[in-house]
Amino acid sequence: MGDPIEHQPDPVTVRLAERLAALRTERGWSLDELARRAEVSRSTLSRLERAEISPTAALLGRLCAAHGRTMSRLLAEVEAEPPQLVRAAEQAVWRDPDAGFTRRAVSPPHPGLRGEVVHGELRPGADIAYQDPPVPGLEQHVWVLEGVLELTVDATAHRLAAGDCLRFRLWGSTRFRCPGPDPVRYAVLVVLP
């Protein structure tokens, strides 16, 4: 899963910590209950909710699955109301340097709309696995823009090259891997069920 990243909290990390704590409270879950559901230690969750650490992609994926949210939706909830037009320079970028993953919210989620567009980039050797879908039945279209992506969906492996697009409904685990030697850049269209 990767170790959380210790740092001085930036404003987004602080808002993310507050939102994660609020989601847990809204459900009436204790830290122990969320730890059990997300398969994350109680101490890690406590430090995360106090903004002492920033979550890795894998940890955030587990929390999103426990809360039934896509990563995009959770990250959008900690940002201000997104504008209708999102200029490239204003798109929210989230990085997990240890995992070698960069995620850009090209078209962030918005209440009342079911779709969003995400741009992902993995460095060579990056390997990110998500145990459960954030929302069962989530529709995704993954379009490789540059490089090669090995994408495993519900135990079926796919090797995608530039220009290839894989579409699916997500019911189980996924794994995104960049076999190298170059980074892979891809776009994901996410449609909520």
JSON list of C-alpha atoms in Angstrom, two decimals, residues 9-188:
[
{"chain": "A", "resi": 9, "resn": "PRO", "atom": "CA", "xyz": [0.44, 20.25, 5.74]},
{"chain": "A", "resi": 10, "resn": "ASP", "atom": "CA", "xyz": [-0.58, 22.38, 2.79]},
{"chain": "A", "resi": 11, "resn": "PRO", "atom": "CA", "xyz": [-4.12, 23.82, 2.59]},
{"chain": "A", "resi": 12, "resn": "VAL", "atom": "CA", "xyz": [-5.41, 20.96, 0.39]},
{"chain": "A", "resi": 13, "resn": "THR", "atom": "CA", "xyz": [-4.05, 18.33, 2.80]},
{"chain": "A", "resi": 14, "resn": "VAL", "atom": "CA", "xyz": [-5.70, 20.11, 5.73]},
{"chain": "A", "resi": 15, "resn": "ARG", "atom": "CA", "xyz": [-9.07, 20.30, 3.90]},
{"chain": "A", "resi": 16, "resn": "LEU", "atom": "CA", "xyz": [-8.74, 16.64, 2.86]},
{"chain": "A", "resi": 17, "resn": "ALA", "atom": "CA", "xyz": [-8.06, 15.64, 6.47]},
{"chain": "A", "resi": 18, "resn": "GLU", "atom": "CA", "xyz": [-11.10, 17.62, 7.64]},
{"chain": "A", "resi": 19, "resn": "ARG", "atom": "CA", "xyz": [-13.32, 16.06, 4.95]},
{"chain": "A", "resi": 20, "resn": "LEU", "atom": "CA", "xyz": [-12.19, 12.52, 5.75]},
{"chain": "A", "resi": 21, "resn": "ALA", "atom": "CA", "xyz": [-12.89, 13.09, 9.43]},
{"chain": "A", "resi": 22, "resn": "ALA", "atom": "CA", "xyz": [-16.32, 14.54, 8.57]},
{"chain": "A", "resi": 23, "resn": "LEU", "atom": "CA", "xyz": [-17.20, 11.56, 6.35]},
{"chain": "A", "resi": 24, "resn": "ARG", "atom": "CA", "xyz": [-16.34, 9.17, 9.17]},
{"chain": "A", "resi": 25, "resn": "THR", "atom": "CA", "xyz": [-18.38, 11.20, 11.65]},
{"chain": "A", "resi": 26, "resn": "GLU", "atom": "CA", "xyz": [-21.38, 11.46, 9.27]},
{"chain": "A", "resi": 27, "resn": "ARG", "atom": "CA", "xyz": [-21.52, 7.67, 9.20]},
{"chain": "A", "resi": 28, "resn": "GLY", "atom": "CA", "xyz": [-21.18, 7.38, 12.95]},
{"chain": "A", "resi": 29, "resn": "TRP", "atom": "CA", "xyz": [-18.01, 5.32, 12.59]},
{"chain": "A", "resi": 30, "resn": "SER", "atom": "CA", "xyz": [-15.24, 5.25, 15.15]},
{"chain": "A", "resi": 31, "resn": "LEU", "atom": "CA", "xyz": [-11.63, 5.22, 13.99]},
{"chain": "A", "resi": 32, "resn": "ASP", "atom": "CA", "xyz": [-11.61, 1.50, 14.80]},
{"chain": "A", "resi": 33, "resn": "GLU", "atom": "CA", "xyz": [-14.65, 0.89, 12.58]},
{"chain": "A", "resi": 34, "resn": "LEU", "atom": "CA", "xyz": [-13.15, 2.78, 9.63]},
{"chain": "A", "resi": 35, "resn": "ALA", "atom": "CA", "xyz": [-9.81, 1.02, 10.18]},
{"chain": "A", "resi": 36, "resn": "ARG", "atom": "CA", "xyz": [-11.61, -2.32, 9.92]},
{"chain": "A", "resi": 37, "resn": "ARG", "atom": "CA", "xyz": [-13.58, -1.33, 6.81]},
{"chain": "A", "resi": 38, "resn": "ALA", "atom": "CA", "xyz": [-10.61, 0.21, 4.98]},
{"chain": "A", "resi": 39, "resn": "GLU", "atom": "CA", "xyz": [-8.01, -2.27, 6.29]},
{"chain": "A", "resi": 40, "resn": "VAL", "atom": "CA", "xyz": [-5.84, 0.60, 7.49]},
{"chain": "A", "resi": 41, "resn": "SER", "atom": "CA", "xyz": [-4.35, 1.01, 10.95]},
{"chain": "A", "resi": 42, "resn": "ARG", "atom": "CA", "xyz": [-6.19, 3.18, 13.45]},
{"chain": "A", "resi": 43, "resn": "SER", "atom": "CA", "xyz": [-3.02, 5.20, 14.11]},
{"chain": "A", "resi": 44, "resn": "THR", "atom": "CA", "xyz": [-2.59, 5.97, 10.40]},
{"chain": "A", "resi": 45, "resn": "LEU", "atom": "CA", "xyz": [-6.19, 7.15, 10.19]},
{"chain": "A", "resi": 46, "resn": "SER", "atom": "CA", "xyz": [-5.79, 9.30, 13.27]},
{"chain": "A", "resi": 47, "resn": "ARG", "atom": "CA", "xyz": [-2.65, 10.96, 11.91]},
{"chain": "A", "resi": 48, "resn": "LEU", "atom": "CA", "xyz": [-4.33, 11.42, 8.52]},
{"chain": "A", "resi": 49, "resn": "GLU", "atom": "CA", "xyz": [-7.36, 13.15, 10.07]},
{"chain": "A", "resi": 50, "resn": "ARG", "atom": "CA", "xyz": [-5.02, 15.49, 11.96]},
{"chain": "A", "resi": 51, "resn": "ALA", "atom": "CA", "xyz": [-3.19, 16.33, 8.68]},
{"chain": "A", "resi": 52, "resn": "GLU", "atom": "CA", "xyz": [0.08, 14.99, 10.10]},
{"chain": "A", "resi": 53, "resn": "ILE", "atom": "CA", "xyz": [0.49, 12.78, 7.01]},
{"chain": "A", "resi": 54, "resn": "SER", "atom": "CA", "xyz": [-0.70, 12.89, 3.43]},
{"chain": "A", "resi": 55, "resn": "PRO", "atom": "CA", "xyz": [-2.27, 9.71, 2.04]},
{"chain": "A", "resi": 56, "resn": "THR", "atom": "CA", "xyz": [-0.67, 7.65, -0.69]},
{"chain": "A", "resi": 57, "resn": "ALA", "atom": "CA", "xyz": [-2.74, 6.77, -3.78]},
{"chain": "A", "resi": 58, "resn": "ALA", "atom": "CA", "xyz": [-3.36, 3.27, -2.42]},
{"chain": "A", "resi": 59, "resn": "LEU", "atom": "CA", "xyz": [-4.43, 4.53, 1.02]},
{"chain": "A", "resi": 60, "resn": "LEU", "atom": "CA", "xyz": [-6.72, 7.14, -0.51]},
{"chain": "A", "resi": 61, "resn": "GLY", "atom": "CA", "xyz": [-8.17, 4.41, -2.75]},
{"chain": "A", "resi": 62, "resn": "ARG", "atom": "CA", "xyz": [-9.02, 2.28, 0.30]},
{"chain": "A", "resi": 63, "resn": "LEU", "atom": "CA", "xyz": [-10.66, 5.20, 2.07]},
{"chain": "A", "resi": 64, "resn": "CYS", "atom": "CA", "xyz": [-12.64, 6.13, -1.04]},
{"chain": "A", "resi": 65, "resn": "ALA", "atom": "CA", "xyz": [-13.87, 2.54, -1.31]},
{"chain": "A", "resi": 66, "resn": "ALA", "atom": "CA", "xyz": [-14.89, 2.53, 2.36]},
{"chain": "A", "resi": 67, "resn": "HIS", "atom": "CA", "xyz": [-16.83, 5.78, 1.85]},
{"chain": "A", "resi": 68, "resn": "GLY", "atom": "CA", "xyz": [-18.27, 4.80, -1.56]},
{"chain": "A", "resi": 69, "resn": "ARG", "atom": "CA", "xyz": [-16.68, 7.74, -3.41]},
{"chain": "A", "resi": 70, "resn": "THR", "atom": "CA", "xyz": [-14.42, 8.11, -6.39]},
{"chain": "A", "resi": 71, "resn": "MET", "atom": "CA", "xyz": [-11.08, 9.73, -5.70]},
{"chain": "A", "resi": 72, "resn": "SER", "atom": "CA", "xyz": [-12.08, 12.60, -7.98]},
{"chain": "A", "resi": 73, "resn": "ARG", "atom": "CA", "xyz": [-15.27, 13.23, -6.07]},
{"chain": "A", "resi": 74, "resn": "LEU", "atom": "CA", "xyz": [-13.48, 13.20, -2.71]},
{"chain": "A", "resi": 75, "resn": "LEU", "atom": "CA", "xyz": [-10.79, 15.58, -3.94]},
{"chain": "A", "resi": 76, "resn": "ALA", "atom": "CA", "xyz": [-13.44, 17.84, -5.48]},
{"chain": "A", "resi": 77, "resn": "GLU", "atom": "CA", "xyz": [-15.20, 18.00, -2.11]},
{"chain": "A", "resi": 78, "resn": "VAL", "atom": "CA", "xyz": [-12.15, 19.67, -0.60]},
{"chain": "A", "resi": 79, "resn": "GLU", "atom": "CA", "xyz": [-11.90, 22.26, -3.35]},
{"chain": "A", "resi": 80, "resn": "ALA", "atom": "CA", "xyz": [-14.10, 25.28, -3.91]},
{"chain": "A", "resi": 81, "resn": "GLU", "atom": "CA", "xyz": [-17.13, 24.91, -6.20]},
{"chain": "A", "resi": 82, "resn": "PRO", "atom": "CA", "xyz": [-15.60, 24.04, -9.58]},
{"chain": "A", "resi": 83, "resn": "PRO", "atom": "CA", "xyz": [-16.19, 26.50, -12.42]},
{"chain": "A", "resi": 84, "resn": "GLN", "atom": "CA", "xyz": [-17.84, 25.44, -15.67]},
{"chain": "A", "resi": 85, "resn": "LEU", "atom": "CA", "xyz": [-14.63, 26.17, -17.61]},
{"chain": "A", "resi": 86, "resn": "VAL", "atom": "CA", "xyz": [-11.44, 24.77, -16.11]},
{"chain": "A", "resi": 87, "resn": "ARG", "atom": "CA", "xyz": [-8.27, 26.22, -17.61]},
{"chain": "A", "resi": 88, "resn": "ALA", "atom": "CA", "xyz": [-5.25, 23.92, -17.76]},
{"chain": "A", "resi": 89, "resn": "ALA", "atom": "CA", "xyz": [-3.33, 26.04, -15.25]},
{"chain": "A", "resi": 90, "resn": "GLU", "atom": "CA", "xyz": [-6.26, 25.82, -12.78]},
{"chain": "A", "resi": 91, "resn": "GLN", "atom": "CA", "xyz": [-6.78, 22.04, -12.89]},
{"chain": "A", "resi": 92, "resn": "ALA", "atom": "CA", "xyz": [-6.14, 20.37, -9.56]},
{"chain": "A", "resi": 93, "resn": "VAL", "atom": "CA", "xyz": [-3.05, 18.16, -9.57]},
{"chain": "A", "resi": 94, "resn": "TRP", "atom": "CA", "xyz": [-2.37, 15.54, -6.92]},
{"chain": "A", "resi": 95, "resn": "ARG", "atom": "CA", "xyz": [0.93, 13.68, -6.69]},
{"chain": "A", "resi": 96, "resn": "ASP", "atom": "CA", "xyz": [2.04, 10.53, -4.93]},
{"chain": "A", "resi": 97, "resn": "PRO", "atom": "CA", "xyz": [5.82, 10.83, -5.46]},
{"chain": "A", "resi": 98, "resn": "ASP", "atom": "CA", "xyz": [6.64, 7.52, -3.75]},
{"chain": "A", "resi": 99, "resn": "ALA", "atom": "CA", "xyz": [4.27, 5.59, -6.03]},
{"chain": "A", "resi": 100, "resn": "GLY", "atom": "CA", "xyz": [5.28, 7.56, -9.13]},
{"chain": "A", "resi": 101, "resn": "PHE", "atom": "CA", "xyz": [1.71, 8.71, -9.81]},
{"chain": "A", "resi": 102, "resn": "THR", "atom": "CA", "xyz": [0.43, 12.13, -10.88]},
{"chain": "A", "resi": 103, "resn": "ARG", "atom": "CA", "xyz": [-3.31, 12.76, -11.24]},
{"chain": "A", "resi": 104, "resn": "ARG", "atom": "CA", "xyz": [-4.89, 15.82, -12.83]},
{"chain": "A", "resi": 105, "resn": "ALA", "atom": "CA", "xyz": [-8.62, 16.58, -12.50]},
{"chain": "A", "resi": 106, "resn": "VAL", "atom": "CA", "xyz": [-9.18, 17.79, -16.08]},
{"chain": "A", "resi": 107, "resn": "SER", "atom": "CA", "xyz": [-12.94, 18.05, -15.68]},
{"chain": "A", "resi": 108, "resn": "PRO", "atom": "CA", "xyz": [-13.64, 17.76, -11.96]},
{"chain": "A", "resi": 109, "resn": "PRO", "atom": "CA", "xyz": [-16.83, 16.18, -10.67]},
{"chain": "A", "resi": 110, "resn": "HIS", "atom": "CA", "xyz": [-19.76, 18.40, -9.92]},
{"chain": "A", "resi": 111, "resn": "PRO", "atom": "CA", "xyz": [-22.99, 17.76, -8.03]},
{"chain": "A", "resi": 112, "resn": "GLY", "atom": "CA", "xyz": [-25.73, 16.95, -10.52]},
{"chain": "A", "resi": 113, "resn": "LEU", "atom": "CA", "xyz": [-23.31, 15.71, -13.20]},
{"chain": "A", "resi": 114, "resn": "ARG", "atom": "CA", "xyz": [-22.33, 12.05, -13.51]},
{"chain": "A", "resi": 115, "resn": "GLY", "atom": "CA", "xyz": [-19.10, 12.28, -15.51]},
{"chain": "A", "resi": 116, "resn": "GLU", "atom": "CA", "xyz": [-15.58, 13.52, -15.01]},
{"chain": "A", "resi": 117, "resn": "VAL", "atom": "CA", "xyz": [-12.29, 13.39, -16.91]},
{"chain": "A", "resi": 118, "resn": "VAL", "atom": "CA", "xyz": [-9.01, 12.57, -15.21]},
{"chain": "A", "resi": 119, "resn": "HIS", "atom": "CA", "xyz": [-5.47, 12.60, -16.60]},
{"chain": "A", "resi": 120, "resn": "GLY", "atom": "CA", "xyz": [-3.02, 10.15, -15.08]},
{"chain": "A", "resi": 121, "resn": "GLU", "atom": "CA", "xyz": [0.71, 9.70, -15.45]},
{"chain": "A", "resi": 122, "resn": "LEU", "atom": "CA", "xyz": [2.81, 6.85, -14.10]},
{"chain": "A", "resi": 123, "resn": "ARG", "atom": "CA", "xyz": [6.59, 6.77, -14.14]},
{"chain": "A", "resi": 124, "resn": "PRO", "atom": "CA", "xyz": [8.32, 3.59, -15.38]},
{"chain": "A", "resi": 125, "resn": "GLY", "atom": "CA", "xyz": [7.94, 0.81, -12.84]},
{"chain": "A", "resi": 126, "resn": "ALA", "atom": "CA", "xyz": [5.01, 2.45, -11.05]},
{"chain": "A", "resi": 127, "resn": "ASP", "atom": "CA", "xyz": [2.46, -0.10, -9.88]},
{"chain": "A", "resi": 128, "resn": "ILE", "atom": "CA", "xyz": [-0.73, 0.96, -8.12]},
{"chain": "A", "resi": 129, "resn": "ALA", "atom": "CA", "xyz": [-3.41, -1.51, -7.03]},
{"chain": "A", "resi": 130, "resn": "TYR", "atom": "CA", "xyz": [-6.89, -0.70, -5.77]},
{"chain": "A", "resi": 131, "resn": "GLN", "atom": "CA", "xyz": [-8.51, -3.52, -3.82]},
{"chain": "A", "resi": 132, "resn": "ASP", "atom": "CA", "xyz": [-12.14, -2.44, -4.31]},
{"chain": "A", "resi": 133, "resn": "PRO", "atom": "CA", "xyz": [-13.97, 0.03, -6.53]},
{"chain": "A", "resi": 134, "resn": "PRO", "atom": "CA", "xyz": [-14.83, 3.31, -4.84]},
{"chain": "A", "resi": 135, "resn": "VAL", "atom": "CA", "xyz": [-18.36, 2.91, -6.20]},
{"chain": "A", "resi": 136, "resn": "PRO", "atom": "CA", "xyz": [-19.47, -0.57, -7.40]},
{"chain": "A", "resi": 137, "resn": "GLY", "atom": "CA", "xyz": [-20.52, -0.52, -11.06]},
{"chain": "A", "resi": 138, "resn": "LEU", "atom": "CA", "xyz": [-18.50, 2.61, -11.80]},
{"chain": "A", "resi": 139, "resn": "GLU", "atom": "CA", "xyz": [-18.09, 3.04, -15.56]},
{"chain": "A", "resi": 140, "resn": "GLN", "atom": "CA", "xyz": [-14.61, 3.93, -16.79]},
{"chain": "A", "resi": 141, "resn": "HIS", "atom": "CA", "xyz": [-13.07, 4.53, -20.21]},
{"chain": "A", "resi": 142, "resn": "VAL", "atom": "CA", "xyz": [-9.25, 4.48, -20.06]},
{"chain": "A", "resi": 143, "resn": "TRP", "atom": "CA", "xyz": [-7.55, 5.99, -23.12]},
{"chain": "A", "resi": 144, "resn": "VAL", "atom": "CA", "xyz": [-3.76, 5.76, -23.36]},
{"chain": "A", "resi": 145, "resn": "LEU", "atom": "CA", "xyz": [-2.27, 8.96, -24.76]},
{"chain": "A", "resi": 146, "resn": "GLU", "atom": "CA", "xyz": [1.42, 8.05, -24.64]},
{"chain": "A", "resi": 147, "resn": "GLY", "atom": "CA", "xyz": [3.44, 5.01, -23.54]},
{"chain": "A", "resi": 148, "resn": "VAL", "atom": "CA", "xyz": [2.23, 1.59, -22.42]},
{"chain": "A", "resi": 149, "resn": "LEU", "atom": "CA", "xyz": [-0.18, 0.83, -19.58]},
{"chain": "A", "resi": 150, "resn": "GLU", "atom": "CA", "xyz": [-0.77, -2.59, -18.09]},
{"chain": "A", "resi": 151, "resn": "LEU", "atom": "CA", "xyz": [-4.27, -2.40, -16.62]},
{"chain": "A", "resi": 152, "resn": "THR", "atom": "CA", "xyz": [-5.81, -5.30, -14.73]},
{"chain": "A", "resi": 153, "resn": "VAL", "atom": "CA", "xyz": [-9.56, -5.12, -14.16]},
{"chain": "A", "resi": 154, "resn": "ASP", "atom": "CA", "xyz": [-11.28, -7.81, -12.09]},
{"chain": "A", "resi": 155, "resn": "ALA", "atom": "CA", "xyz": [-8.30, -10.20, -12.60]},
{"chain": "A", "resi": 156, "resn": "THR", "atom": "CA", "xyz": [-8.21, -9.72, -16.40]},
{"chain": "A", "resi": 157, "resn": "ALA", "atom": "CA", "xyz": [-4.97, -8.14, -17.61]},
{"chain": "A", "resi": 158, "resn": "HIS", "atom": "CA", "xyz": [-4.87, -5.73, -20.57]},
{"chain": "A", "resi": 159, "resn": "ARG", "atom": "CA", "xyz": [-1.82, -4.21, -22.23]},
{"chain": "A", "resi": 160, "resn": "LEU", "atom": "CA", "xyz": [-2.74, -0.84, -23.73]},
{"chain": "A", "resi": 161, "resn": "ALA", "atom": "CA", "xyz": [-0.55, 1.18, -26.09]},
{"chain": "A", "resi": 162, "resn": "ALA", "atom": "CA", "xyz": [-0.92, 4.79, -27.24]},
{"chain": "A", "resi": 163, "resn": "GLY", "atom": "CA", "xyz": [-4.35, 5.29, -28.79]},
{"chain": "A", "resi": 164, "resn": "ASP", "atom": "CA", "xyz": [-5.92, 2.19, -27.20]},
{"chain": "A", "resi": 165, "resn": "CYS", "atom": "CA", "xyz": [-9.07, 2.61, -25.09]},
{"chain": "A", "resi": 166, "resn": "LEU", "atom": "CA", "xyz": [-10.48, 0.11, -22.61]},
{"chain": "A", "resi": 167, "resn": "ARG", "atom": "CA", "xyz": [-14.00, 0.59, -21.28]},
{"chain": "A", "resi": 168, "resn": "PHE", "atom": "CA", "xyz": [-15.55, -1.33, -18.41]},
{"chain": "A", "resi": 169, "resn": "ARG", "atom": "CA", "xyz": [-17.79, -1.29, -15.38]},
{"chain": "A", "resi": 170, "resn": "LEU", "atom": "CA", "xyz": [-15.80, -1.75, -12.22]},
{"chain": "A", "resi": 171, "resn": "TRP", "atom": "CA", "xyz": [-16.96, -4.35, -9.72]},
{"chain": "A", "resi": 172, "resn": "GLY", "atom": "CA", "xyz": [-13.66, -5.56, -8.22]},
{"chain": "A", "resi": 173, "resn": "SER", "atom": "CA", "xyz": [-9.99, -4.73, -8.00]},
{"chain": "A", "resi": 174, "resn": "THR", "atom": "CA", "xyz": [-7.86, -2.78, -10.47]},
{"chain": "A", "resi": 175, "resn": "ARG", "atom": "CA", "xyz": [-4.14, -2.45, -11.00]},
{"chain": "A", "resi": 176, "resn": "PHE", "atom": "CA", "xyz": [-2.39, 0.25, -13.04]},
{"chain": "A", "resi": 177, "resn": "ARG", "atom": "CA", "xyz": [1.22, -0.55, -14.00]},
{"chain": "A", "resi": 178, "resn": "CYS", "atom": "CA", "xyz": [3.75, 1.22, -16.20]},
{"chain": "A", "resi": 179, "resn": "PRO", "atom": "CA", "xyz": [6.18, -1.40, -17.53]},
{"chain": "A", "resi": 180, "resn": "GLY", "atom": "CA", "xyz": [8.47, 1.30, -18.98]},
{"chain": "A", "resi": 181, "resn": "PRO", "atom": "CA", "xyz": [10.94, 2.21, -20.26]},
{"chain": "A", "resi": 182, "resn": "ASP", "atom": "CA", "xyz": [8.99, 5.48, -20.68]},
{"chain": "A", "resi": 183, "resn": "PRO", "atom": "CA", "xyz": [6.23, 6.99, -18.54]},
{"chain": "A", "resi": 184, "resn": "VAL", "atom": "CA", "xyz": [2.63, 6.38, -19.51]},
{"chain": "A", "resi": 185, "resn": "ARG", "atom": "CA", "xyz": [0.05, 9.15, -19.84]},
{"chain": "A", "resi": 186, "resn": "TYR", "atom": "CA", "xyz": [-3.64, 8.31, -20.02]},
{"chain": "A", "resi": 187, "resn": "ALA", "atom": "CA", "xyz": [-7.08, 9.85, -19.74]},
{"chain": "A", "resi": 188, "resn": "VAL", "atom": "CA", "xyz": [-9.94, 8.33, -17.78]}
]
